[in-house]
PDB file of N, CA, C and O in Angstrom:
ATOM      1  N   MET A   1      -5.369 -12.585 -16.407  1.00  0.00           N
ATOM      2  CA  MET A   1      -5.679 -11.182 -16.618  1.00  0.00           C
ATOM      3  C   MET A   1      -4.873 -10.670 -17.805  1.00  0.00           C
ATOM      4  O   MET A   1      -3.704 -10.994 -17.951  1.00  0.00           O
ATOM      5  N   ASP A   2      -5.511  -9.877 -18.637  1.00  0.00           N
ATOM      6  CA  ASP A   2      -4.850  -9.312 -19.809  1.00  0.00           C
ATOM      7  C   ASP A   2      -3.912  -8.186 -19.418  1.00  0.00           C
ATOM      8  O   ASP A   2      -4.032  -7.597 -18.346  1.00  0.00           O
ATOM      9  N   LYS A   3      -3.002  -7.884 -20.324  1.00  0.00           N
ATOM     10  CA  LYS A   3      -2.107  -6.753 -20.113  1.00  0.00           C
ATOM     11  C   LYS A   3      -2.905  -5.458 -20.189  1.00  0.00           C
ATOM     12  O   LYS A   3      -3.839  -5.333 -20.982  1.00  0.00           O
ATOM     13  N   VAL A   4      -2.533  -4.500 -19.370  1.00  0.00           N
ATOM     14  CA  VAL A   4      -3.214  -3.213 -19.328  1.00  0.00           C
ATOM     15  C   VAL A   4      -2.269  -2.153 -19.871  1.00  0.00           C
ATOM     16  O   VAL A   4      -1.190  -1.939 -19.309  1.00  0.00           O
ATOM     17  N   PRO A   5      -2.647  -1.496 -20.985  1.00  0.00           N
ATOM     18  CA  PRO A   5      -1.767  -0.475 -21.539  1.00  0.00           C
ATOM     19  C   PRO A   5      -1.713   0.769 -20.647  1.00  0.00           C
ATOM     20  O   PRO A   5      -2.725   1.185 -20.091  1.00  0.00           O
ATOM     21  N   MET A   6      -0.507   1.314 -20.516  1.00  0.00           N
ATOM     22  CA  MET A   6      -0.346   2.576 -19.782  1.00  0.00           C
ATOM     23  C   MET A   6       0.922   3.267 -20.259  1.00  0.00           C
ATOM     24  O   MET A   6       1.824   2.638 -20.798  1.00  0.00           O
ATOM     25  N   THR A   7       0.944   4.560 -20.040  1.00  0.00           N
ATOM     26  CA  THR A   7       2.097   5.354 -20.457  1.00  0.00           C
ATOM     27  C   THR A   7       3.251   5.135 -19.480  1.00  0.00           C
ATOM     28  O   THR A   7       3.065   4.618 -18.374  1.00  0.00           O
ATOM     29  N   ARG A   8       4.431   5.580 -19.903  1.00  0.00           N
ATOM     30  CA  ARG A   8       5.593   5.515 -19.000  1.00  0.00           C
ATOM     31  C   ARG A   8       5.336   6.332 -17.741  1.00  0.00           C
ATOM     32  O   ARG A   8       5.712   5.928 -16.641  1.00  0.00           O
ATOM     33  N   GLN A   9       4.681   7.483 -17.917  1.00  0.00           N
ATOM     34  CA  GLN A   9       4.383   8.340 -16.766  1.00  0.00           C
ATOM     35  C   GLN A   9       3.406   7.656 -15.811  1.00  0.00           C
ATOM     36  O   GLN A   9       3.556   7.727 -14.596  1.00  0.00           O
ATOM     37  N   GLY A  10       2.416   6.976 -16.370  1.00  0.00           N
ATOM     38  CA  GLY A  10       1.456   6.255 -15.535  1.00  0.00           C
ATOM     39  C   GLY A  10       2.122   5.121 -14.775  1.00  0.00           C
ATOM     40  O   GLY A  10       1.859   4.911 -13.590  1.00  0.00           O
ATOM     41  N   TYR A  11       3.004   4.409 -15.455  1.00  0.00           N
ATOM     42  CA  TYR A  11       3.742   3.313 -14.832  1.00  0.00           C
ATOM     43  C   TYR A  11       4.630   3.855 -13.712  1.00  0.00           C
ATOM     44  O   TYR A  11       4.651   3.304 -12.608  1.00  0.00           O
ATOM     45  N   ALA A  12       5.322   4.952 -13.989  1.00  0.00           N
ATOM     46  CA  ALA A  12       6.202   5.560 -12.983  1.00  0.00           C
ATOM     47  C   ALA A  12       5.401   6.039 -11.773  1.00  0.00           C
ATOM     48  O   ALA A  12       5.845   5.899 -10.631  1.00  0.00           O
ATOM     49  N   ALA A  13       4.208   6.586 -12.021  1.00  0.00           N
ATOM     50  CA  ALA A  13       3.360   7.059 -10.921  1.00  0.00           C
ATOM     51  C   ALA A  13       2.922   5.891 -10.040  1.00  0.00           C
ATOM     52  O   ALA A  13       2.918   6.000  -8.805  1.00  0.00           O
ATOM     53  N   LEU A  14       2.571   4.762 -10.665  1.00  0.00           N
ATOM     54  CA  LEU A  14       2.196   3.579  -9.882  1.00  0.00           C
ATOM     55  C   LEU A  14       3.376   3.048  -9.077  1.00  0.00           C
ATOM     56  O   LEU A  14       3.217   2.647  -7.918  1.00  0.00           O
ATOM     57  N   LEU A  15       4.549   3.047  -9.690  1.00  0.00           N
ATOM     58  CA  LEU A  15       5.754   2.606  -8.969  1.00  0.00           C
ATOM     59  C   LEU A  15       6.008   3.487  -7.748  1.00  0.00           C
ATOM     60  O   LEU A  15       6.359   2.983  -6.674  1.00  0.00           O
ATOM     61  N   GLU A  16       5.832   4.785  -7.900  1.00  0.00           N
ATOM     62  CA  GLU A  16       6.050   5.711  -6.796  1.00  0.00           C
ATOM     63  C   GLU A  16       5.018   5.490  -5.690  1.00  0.00           C
ATOM     64  O   GLU A  16       5.352   5.508  -4.506  1.00  0.00           O
ATOM     65  N   LYS A  17       3.763   5.271  -6.057  1.00  0.00           N
ATOM     66  CA  LYS A  17       2.722   4.987  -5.063  1.00  0.00           C
ATOM     67  C   LYS A  17       3.060   3.709  -4.300  1.00  0.00           C
ATOM     68  O   LYS A  17       2.895   3.649  -3.077  1.00  0.00           O
ATOM     69  N   LEU A  18       3.538   2.704  -5.017  1.00  0.00           N
ATOM     70  CA  LEU A  18       3.908   1.439  -4.388  1.00  0.00           C
ATOM     71  C   LEU A  18       5.088   1.638  -3.443  1.00  0.00           C
ATOM     72  O   LEU A  18       5.080   1.136  -2.316  1.00  0.00           O
ATOM     73  N   ARG A  19       6.095   2.372  -3.885  1.00  0.00           N
ATOM     74  CA  ARG A  19       7.257   2.646  -3.033  1.00  0.00           C
ATOM     75  C   ARG A  19       6.834   3.342  -1.749  1.00  0.00           C
ATOM     76  O   ARG A  19       7.229   2.947  -0.650  1.00  0.00           O
ATOM     77  N   LYS A  20       5.985   4.354  -1.868  1.00  0.00           N
ATOM     78  CA  LYS A  20       5.516   5.104  -0.700  1.00  0.00           C
ATOM     79  C   LYS A  20       4.701   4.202   0.230  1.00  0.00           C
ATOM     80  O   LYS A  20       4.878   4.243   1.449  1.00  0.00           O
ATOM     81  N   ALA A  21       3.833   3.398  -0.337  1.00  0.00           N
ATOM     82  CA  ALA A  21       3.005   2.515   0.487  1.00  0.00           C
ATOM     83  C   ALA A  21       3.864   1.518   1.257  1.00  0.00           C
ATOM     84  O   ALA A  21       3.610   1.246   2.430  1.00  0.00           O
ATOM     85  N   LYS A  22       4.883   0.979   0.591  1.00  0.00           N
ATOM     86  CA  LYS A  22       5.728  -0.026   1.238  1.00  0.00           C
ATOM     87  C   LYS A  22       6.681   0.570   2.264  1.00  0.00           C
ATOM     88  O   LYS A  22       7.030  -0.102   3.238  1.00  0.00           O
ATOM     89  N   THR A  23       7.120   1.776   2.053  1.00  0.00           N
ATOM     90  CA  THR A  23       8.107   2.363   2.958  1.00  0.00           C
ATOM     91  C   THR A  23       7.456   3.322   3.956  1.00  0.00           C
ATOM     92  O   THR A  23       7.400   3.027   5.149  1.00  0.00           O
ATOM     93  N   VAL A  24       6.930   4.399   3.496  1.00  0.00           N
ATOM     94  CA  VAL A  24       6.396   5.444   4.381  1.00  0.00           C
ATOM     95  C   VAL A  24       5.132   4.973   5.102  1.00  0.00           C
ATOM     96  O   VAL A  24       5.061   5.006   6.334  1.00  0.00           O
ATOM     97  N   ASP A  25       4.129   4.528   4.342  1.00  0.00           N
ATOM     98  CA  ASP A  25       2.843   4.171   4.942  1.00  0.00           C
ATOM     99  C   ASP A  25       2.955   2.973   5.880  1.00  0.00           C
ATOM    100  O   ASP A  25       2.381   2.976   6.970  1.00  0.00           O
ATOM    101  N   ARG A  26       3.676   1.954   5.454  1.00  0.00           N
ATOM    102  CA  ARG A  26       3.849   0.768   6.314  1.00  0.00           C
ATOM    103  C   ARG A  26       4.547   1.134   7.619  1.00  0.00           C
ATOM    104  O   ARG A  26       4.148   0.684   8.683  1.00  0.00           O
ATOM    105  N   GLN A  27       5.605   1.923   7.538  1.00  0.00           N
ATOM    106  CA  GLN A  27       6.341   2.306   8.742  1.00  0.00           C
ATOM    107  C   GLN A  27       5.470   3.135   9.677  1.00  0.00           C
ATOM    108  O   GLN A  27       5.515   2.973  10.896  1.00  0.00           O
ATOM    109  N   MET A  28       4.664   4.023   9.099  1.00  0.00           N
ATOM    110  CA  MET A  28       3.786   4.859   9.901  1.00  0.00           C
ATOM    111  C   MET A  28       2.767   3.996  10.658  1.00  0.00           C
ATOM    112  O   MET A  28       2.551   4.189  11.852  1.00  0.00           O
ATOM    113  N   ILE A  29       2.196   3.022   9.986  1.00  0.00           N
ATOM    114  CA  ILE A  29       1.184   2.191  10.630  1.00  0.00           C
ATOM    115  C   ILE A  29       1.816   1.268  11.671  1.00  0.00           C
ATOM    116  O   ILE A  29       1.198   0.994  12.708  1.00  0.00           O
ATOM    117  N   ILE A  30       3.030   0.825  11.442  1.00  0.00           N
ATOM    118  CA  ILE A  30       3.730   0.014  12.453  1.00  0.00           C
ATOM    119  C   ILE A  30       3.897   0.824  13.740  1.00  0.00           C
ATOM    120  O   ILE A  30       3.663   0.307  14.840  1.00  0.00           O
ATOM    121  N   LYS A  31       4.264   2.084  13.594  1.00  0.00           N
ATOM    122  CA  LYS A  31       4.411   2.949  14.772  1.00  0.00           C
ATOM    123  C   LYS A  31       3.071   3.167  15.469  1.00  0.00           C
ATOM    124  O   LYS A  31       2.995   3.159  16.695  1.00  0.00           O
ATOM    125  N   GLU A  32       1.997   3.363  14.677  1.00  0.00           N
ATOM    126  CA  GLU A  32       0.674   3.548  15.257  1.00  0.00           C
ATOM    127  C   GLU A  32       0.247   2.311  16.045  1.00  0.00           C
ATOM    128  O   GLU A  32      -0.333   2.426  17.125  1.00  0.00           O
ATOM    129  N   ILE A  33       0.537   1.133  15.521  1.00  0.00           N
ATOM    130  CA  ILE A  33       0.181  -0.108  16.213  1.00  0.00           C
ATOM    131  C   ILE A  33       0.973  -0.229  17.512  1.00  0.00           C
ATOM    132  O   ILE A  33       0.424  -0.600  18.552  1.00  0.00           O
ATOM    133  N   GLU A  34       2.260   0.106  17.471  1.00  0.00           N
ATOM    134  CA  GLU A  34       3.088   0.051  18.683  1.00  0.00           C
ATOM    135  C   GLU A  34       2.549   0.979  19.766  1.00  0.00           C
ATOM    136  O   GLU A  34       2.460   0.598  20.939  1.00  0.00           O
ATOM    137  N   VAL A  35       2.178   2.205  19.370  1.00  0.00           N
ATOM    138  CA  VAL A  35       1.638   3.166  20.336  1.00  0.00           C
ATOM    139  C   VAL A  35       0.320   2.646  20.906  1.00  0.00           C
ATOM    140  O   VAL A  35       0.090   2.686  22.118  1.00  0.00           O
ATOM    141  N   ALA A  36      -0.537   2.134  20.031  1.00  0.00           N
ATOM    142  CA  ALA A  36      -1.845   1.639  20.478  1.00  0.00           C
ATOM    143  C   ALA A  36      -1.704   0.454  21.425  1.00  0.00           C
ATOM    144  O   ALA A  36      -2.481   0.317  22.365  1.00  0.00           O
ATOM    145  N   ARG A  37      -0.707  -0.396  21.189  1.00  0.00           N
ATOM    146  CA  ARG A  37      -0.482  -1.542  22.086  1.00  0.00           C
ATOM    147  C   ARG A  37      -0.151  -1.070  23.493  1.00  0.00           C
ATOM    148  O   ARG A  37      -0.444  -1.751  24.470  1.00  0.00           O
ATOM    149  N   GLY A  38       0.466   0.096  23.581  1.00  0.00           N
ATOM    150  CA  GLY A  38       0.836   0.644  24.875  1.00  0.00           C
ATOM    151  C   GLY A  38      -0.355   1.080  25.709  1.00  0.00           C
ATOM    152  O   GLY A  38      -0.227   1.351  26.902  1.00  0.00           O
ATOM    153  N   PHE A  39      -1.535   1.159  25.083  1.00  0.00           N
ATOM    154  CA  PHE A  39      -2.728   1.594  25.809  1.00  0.00           C
ATOM    155  C   PHE A  39      -3.366   0.478  26.626  1.00  0.00           C
ATOM    156  O   PHE A  39      -4.371   0.680  27.277  1.00  0.00           O
ATOM    157  N   GLY A  40      -2.816  -0.717  26.553  1.00  0.00           N
ATOM    158  CA  GLY A  40      -3.321  -1.796  27.402  1.00  0.00           C
ATOM    159  C   GLY A  40      -4.082  -2.864  26.655  1.00  0.00           C
ATOM    160  O   GLY A  40      -3.756  -3.195  25.524  1.00  0.00           O
ATOM    161  N   ASP A  41      -5.087  -3.405  27.312  1.00  0.00           N
ATOM    162  CA  ASP A  41      -5.896  -4.536  26.833  1.00  0.00           C
ATOM    163  C   ASP A  41      -6.303  -4.365  25.369  1.00  0.00           C
ATOM    164  O   ASP A  41      -7.046  -3.458  25.028  1.00  0.00           O
ATOM    165  N   LEU A  42      -5.799  -5.263  24.515  1.00  0.00           N
ATOM    166  CA  LEU A  42      -6.067  -5.152  23.077  1.00  0.00           C
ATOM    167  C   LEU A  42      -7.514  -5.469  22.720  1.00  0.00           C
ATOM    168  O   LEU A  42      -8.012  -5.007  21.699  1.00  0.00           O
ATOM    169  N   SER A  43      -8.208  -6.225  23.552  1.00  0.00           N
ATOM    170  CA  SER A  43      -9.584  -6.592  23.231  1.00  0.00           C
ATOM    171  C   SER A  43     -10.542  -5.406  23.322  1.00  0.00           C
ATOM    172  O   SER A  43     -11.602  -5.427  22.713  1.00  0.00           O
ATOM    173  N   GLU A  44     -10.167  -4.387  24.062  1.00  0.00           N
ATOM    174  CA  GLU A  44     -11.025  -3.202  24.203  1.00  0.00           C
ATOM    175  C   GLU A  44     -10.257  -1.938  23.816  1.00  0.00           C
ATOM    176  O   GLU A  44     -10.490  -0.866  24.367  1.00  0.00           O
ATOM    177  N   ASN A  45      -9.382  -2.059  22.848  1.00  0.00           N
ATOM    178  CA  ASN A  45      -8.511  -0.954  22.465  1.00  0.00           C
ATOM    179  C   ASN A  45      -8.902  -0.450  21.078  1.00  0.00           C
ATOM    180  O   ASN A  45      -8.512  -1.010  20.058  1.00  0.00           O
ATOM    181  N   ALA A  46      -9.682   0.618  21.049  1.00  0.00           N
ATOM    182  CA  ALA A  46     -10.178   1.157  19.782  1.00  0.00           C
ATOM    183  C   ALA A  46      -9.044   1.658  18.894  1.00  0.00           C
ATOM    184  O   ALA A  46      -9.098   1.510  17.664  1.00  0.00           O
ATOM    185  N   GLU A  47      -8.023   2.241  19.488  1.00  0.00           N
ATOM    186  CA  GLU A  47      -6.889   2.741  18.712  1.00  0.00           C
ATOM    187  C   GLU A  47      -6.168   1.595  18.005  1.00  0.00           C
ATOM    188  O   GLU A  47      -5.780   1.704  16.850  1.00  0.00           O
ATOM    189  N   TYR A  48      -6.020   0.488  18.718  1.00  0.00           N
ATOM    190  CA  TYR A  48      -5.364  -0.690  18.149  1.00  0.00           C
ATOM    191  C   TYR A  48      -6.191  -1.255  16.992  1.00  0.00           C
ATOM    192  O   TYR A  48      -5.665  -1.559  15.926  1.00  0.00           O
ATOM    193  N   GLU A  49      -7.483  -1.378  17.208  1.00  0.00           N
ATOM    194  CA  GLU A  49      -8.372  -1.893  16.155  1.00  0.00           C
ATOM    195  C   GLU A  49      -8.329  -1.000  14.916  1.00  0.00           C
ATOM    196  O   GLU A  49      -8.282  -1.491  13.787  1.00  0.00           O
ATOM    197  N   ALA A  50      -8.345   0.308  15.124  1.00  0.00           N
ATOM    198  CA  ALA A  50      -8.301   1.251  14.007  1.00  0.00           C
ATOM    199  C   ALA A  50      -6.975   1.140  13.250  1.00  0.00           C
ATOM    200  O   ALA A  50      -6.947   1.155  12.014  1.00  0.00           O
ATOM    201  N   ALA A  51      -5.889   1.006  13.996  1.00  0.00           N
ATOM    202  CA  ALA A  51      -4.572   0.883  13.364  1.00  0.00           C
ATOM    203  C   ALA A  51      -4.465  -0.426  12.581  1.00  0.00           C
ATOM    204  O   ALA A  51      -3.913  -0.444  11.471  1.00  0.00           O
ATOM    205  N   LYS A  52      -4.989  -1.517  13.124  1.00  0.00           N
ATOM    206  CA  LYS A  52      -4.956  -2.807  12.416  1.00  0.00           C
ATOM    207  C   LYS A  52      -5.814  -2.749  11.148  1.00  0.00           C
ATOM    208  O   LYS A  52      -5.440  -3.309  10.115  1.00  0.00           O
ATOM    209  N   GLU A  53      -6.943  -2.070  11.221  1.00  0.00           N
ATOM    210  CA  GLU A  53      -7.797  -1.915  10.035  1.00  0.00           C
ATOM    211  C   GLU A  53      -7.067  -1.094   8.967  1.00  0.00           C
ATOM    212  O   GLU A  53      -7.087  -1.437   7.782  1.00  0.00           O
ATOM    213  N   LYS A  54      -6.411  -0.048   9.402  1.00  0.00           N
ATOM    214  CA  LYS A  54      -5.634   0.787   8.485  1.00  0.00           C
ATOM    215  C   LYS A  54      -4.511  -0.031   7.846  1.00  0.00           C
ATOM    216  O   LYS A  54      -4.238   0.100   6.651  1.00  0.00           O
ATOM    217  N   GLN A  55      -3.884  -0.890   8.637  1.00  0.00           N
ATOM    218  CA  GLN A  55      -2.828  -1.753   8.116  1.00  0.00           C
ATOM    219  C   GLN A  55      -3.380  -2.676   7.028  1.00  0.00           C
ATOM    220  O   GLN A  55      -2.756  -2.871   5.980  1.00  0.00           O
ATOM    221  N   GLY A  56      -4.552  -3.215   7.257  1.00  0.00           N
ATOM    222  CA  GLY A  56      -5.184  -4.078   6.256  1.00  0.00           C
ATOM    223  C   GLY A  56      -5.459  -3.339   4.954  1.00  0.00           C
ATOM    224  O   GLY A  56      -5.254  -3.885   3.864  1.00  0.00           O
ATOM    225  N   LEU A  57      -5.886  -2.094   5.067  1.00  0.00           N
ATOM    226  CA  LEU A  57      -6.157  -1.295   3.873  1.00  0.00           C
ATOM    227  C   LEU A  57      -4.872  -0.994   3.095  1.00  0.00           C
ATOM    228  O   LEU A  57      -4.858  -1.046   1.861  1.00  0.00           O
ATOM    229  N   ILE A  58      -3.808  -0.702   3.817  1.00  0.00           N
ATOM    230  CA  ILE A  58      -2.527  -0.427   3.163  1.00  0.00           C
ATOM    231  C   ILE A  58      -2.013  -1.685   2.466  1.00  0.00           C
ATOM    232  O   ILE A  58      -1.545  -1.625   1.321  1.00  0.00           O
ATOM    233  N   GLU A  59      -2.116  -2.831   3.129  1.00  0.00           N
ATOM    234  CA  GLU A  59      -1.663  -4.078   2.513  1.00  0.00           C
ATOM    235  C   GLU A  59      -2.493  -4.412   1.276  1.00  0.00           C
ATOM    236  O   GLU A  59      -1.955  -4.890   0.269  1.00  0.00           O
ATOM    237  N   LYS A  60      -3.775  -4.131   1.331  1.00  0.00           N
ATOM    238  CA  LYS A  60      -4.640  -4.351   0.163  1.00  0.00           C
ATOM    239  C   LYS A  60      -4.212  -3.439  -0.987  1.00  0.00           C
ATOM    240  O   LYS A  60      -4.128  -3.862  -2.139  1.00  0.00           O
ATOM    241  N   GLN A  61      -3.936  -2.177  -0.665  1.00  0.00           N
ATOM    242  CA  GLN A  61      -3.489  -1.232  -1.684  1.00  0.00           C
ATOM    243  C   GLN A  61      -2.179  -1.694  -2.318  1.00  0.00           C
ATOM    244  O   GLN A  61      -2.017  -1.634  -3.540  1.00  0.00           O
ATOM    245  N   ILE A  62      -1.263  -2.185  -1.511  1.00  0.00           N
ATOM    246  CA  ILE A  62       0.019  -2.672  -2.020  1.00  0.00           C
ATOM    247  C   ILE A  62      -0.198  -3.826  -2.992  1.00  0.00           C
ATOM    248  O   ILE A  62       0.370  -3.847  -4.088  1.00  0.00           O
ATOM    249  N   LYS A  63      -1.043  -4.766  -2.616  1.00  0.00           N
ATOM    250  CA  LYS A  63      -1.317  -5.903  -3.501  1.00  0.00           C
ATOM    251  C   LYS A  63      -1.949  -5.462  -4.811  1.00  0.00           C
ATOM    252  O   LYS A  63      -1.607  -5.975  -5.880  1.00  0.00           O
ATOM    253  N   GLU A  64      -2.872  -4.510  -4.739  1.00  0.00           N
ATOM    254  CA  GLU A  64      -3.525  -4.006  -5.954  1.00  0.00           C
ATOM    255  C   GLU A  64      -2.516  -3.309  -6.866  1.00  0.00           C
ATOM    256  O   GLU A  64      -2.547  -3.499  -8.084  1.00  0.00           O
ATOM    257  N   LEU A  65      -1.636  -2.506  -6.284  1.00  0.00           N
ATOM    258  CA  LEU A  65      -0.625  -1.808  -7.087  1.00  0.00           C
ATOM    259  C   LEU A  65       0.334  -2.812  -7.722  1.00  0.00           C
ATOM    260  O   LEU A  65       0.680  -2.688  -8.902  1.00  0.00           O
ATOM    261  N   GLU A  66       0.754  -3.807  -6.952  1.00  0.00           N
ATOM    262  CA  GLU A  66       1.645  -4.833  -7.499  1.00  0.00           C
ATOM    263  C   GLU A  66       0.968  -5.575  -8.649  1.00  0.00           C
ATOM    264  O   GLU A  66       1.607  -5.866  -9.667  1.00  0.00           O
ATOM    265  N   GLN A  67      -0.303  -5.860  -8.494  1.00  0.00           N
ATOM    266  CA  GLN A  67      -1.060  -6.547  -9.541  1.00  0.00           C
ATOM    267  C   GLN A  67      -1.124  -5.694 -10.814  1.00  0.00           C
ATOM    268  O   GLN A  67      -0.922  -6.193 -11.918  1.00  0.00           O
ATOM    269  N   LYS A  68      -1.418  -4.414 -10.649  1.00  0.00           N
ATOM    270  CA  LYS A  68      -1.492  -3.511 -11.803  1.00  0.00           C
ATOM    271  C   LYS A  68      -0.147  -3.447 -12.520  1.00  0.00           C
ATOM    272  O   LYS A  68      -0.090  -3.476 -13.748  1.00  0.00           O
ATOM    273  N   LEU A  69       0.919  -3.333 -11.752  1.00  0.00           N
ATOM    274  CA  LEU A  69       2.246  -3.234 -12.351  1.00  0.00           C
ATOM    275  C   LEU A  69       2.641  -4.531 -13.038  1.00  0.00           C
ATOM    276  O   LEU A  69       3.278  -4.510 -14.093  1.00  0.00           O
ATOM    277  N   THR A  70       2.253  -5.659 -12.476  1.00  0.00           N
ATOM    278  CA  THR A  70       2.549  -6.954 -13.079  1.00  0.00           C
ATOM    279  C   THR A  70       1.883  -7.093 -14.442  1.00  0.00           C
ATOM    280  O   THR A  70       2.446  -7.674 -15.363  1.00  0.00           O
ATOM    281  N   HIS A  71       0.696  -6.534 -14.564  1.00  0.00           N
ATOM    282  CA  HIS A  71      -0.068  -6.667 -15.806  1.00  0.00           C
ATOM    283  C   HIS A  71       0.016  -5.435 -16.702  1.00  0.00           C
ATOM    284  O   HIS A  71      -0.751  -5.307 -17.655  1.00  0.00           O
ATOM    285  N   ALA A  72       0.940  -4.552 -16.404  1.00  0.00           N
ATOM    286  CA  ALA A  72       1.083  -3.327 -17.202  1.00  0.00           C
ATOM    287  C   ALA A  72       1.831  -3.606 -18.498  1.00  0.00           C
ATOM    288  O   ALA A  72       2.751  -4.416 -18.552  1.00  0.00           O
ATOM    289  N   MET A  73       1.398  -2.914 -19.520  1.00  0.00           N
ATOM    290  CA  MET A  73       2.094  -2.928 -20.803  1.00  0.00           C
ATOM    291  C   MET A  73       2.354  -1.459 -21.153  1.00  0.00           C
ATOM    292  O   MET A  73       1.427  -0.716 -21.467  1.00  0.00           O
ATOM    293  N   VAL A  74       3.607  -1.060 -21.020  1.00  0.00           N
ATOM    294  CA  VAL A  74       3.961   0.346 -21.246  1.00  0.00           C
ATOM    295  C   VAL A  74       3.900   0.621 -22.749  1.00  0.00           C
ATOM    296  O   VAL A  74       4.481  -0.113 -23.551  1.00  0.00           O
ATOM    297  N   ILE A  75       3.184   1.688 -23.097  1.00  0.00           N
ATOM    298  CA  ILE A  75       3.039   2.063 -24.505  1.00  0.00           C
ATOM    299  C   ILE A  75       3.721   3.403 -24.745  1.00  0.00           C
ATOM    300  O   ILE A  75       3.836   4.225 -23.855  1.00  0.00           O
ATOM    301  N   ASP A  76       4.158   3.587 -25.955  1.00  0.00           N
ATOM    302  CA  ASP A  76       4.804   4.848 -26.359  1.00  0.00           C
ATOM    303  C   ASP A  76       3.742   5.725 -26.995  1.00  0.00           C
ATOM    304  O   ASP A  76       3.083   5.332 -27.954  1.00  0.00           O
ATOM    305  N   THR A  77       3.560   6.916 -26.430  1.00  0.00           N
ATOM    306  CA  THR A  77       2.502   7.806 -26.936  1.00  0.00           C
ATOM    307  C   THR A  77       3.034   8.889 -27.864  1.00  0.00           C
ATOM    308  O   THR A  77       2.326   9.826 -28.181  1.00  0.00           O
ATOM    309  N   ARG A  78       4.271   8.761 -28.314  1.00  0.00           N
ATOM    310  CA  ARG A  78       4.838   9.787 -29.190  1.00  0.00           C
ATOM    311  C   ARG A  78       4.346   9.658 -30.598  1.00  0.00           C
ATOM    312  O   ARG A  78       3.956   8.758 -31.152  1.00  0.00           O
TER     313      ARG A  78
END
């Protein structure tokens, strides 16, 4: 994959999104999964399934952000 040009502000915004996804969002979904597990049988637990799906989406977002940052080329717009 080629380098993707972006401003310092754009790079910083992606870093912040990644930080939030890894810390706040991940922790929130871990708690949701724990609560859903408390509802009993996981095979018929809609809350658990929804939380696991949400976890998958967050992990996908994290990978995409990491990929973008890996291929970023910060440019000076002055």
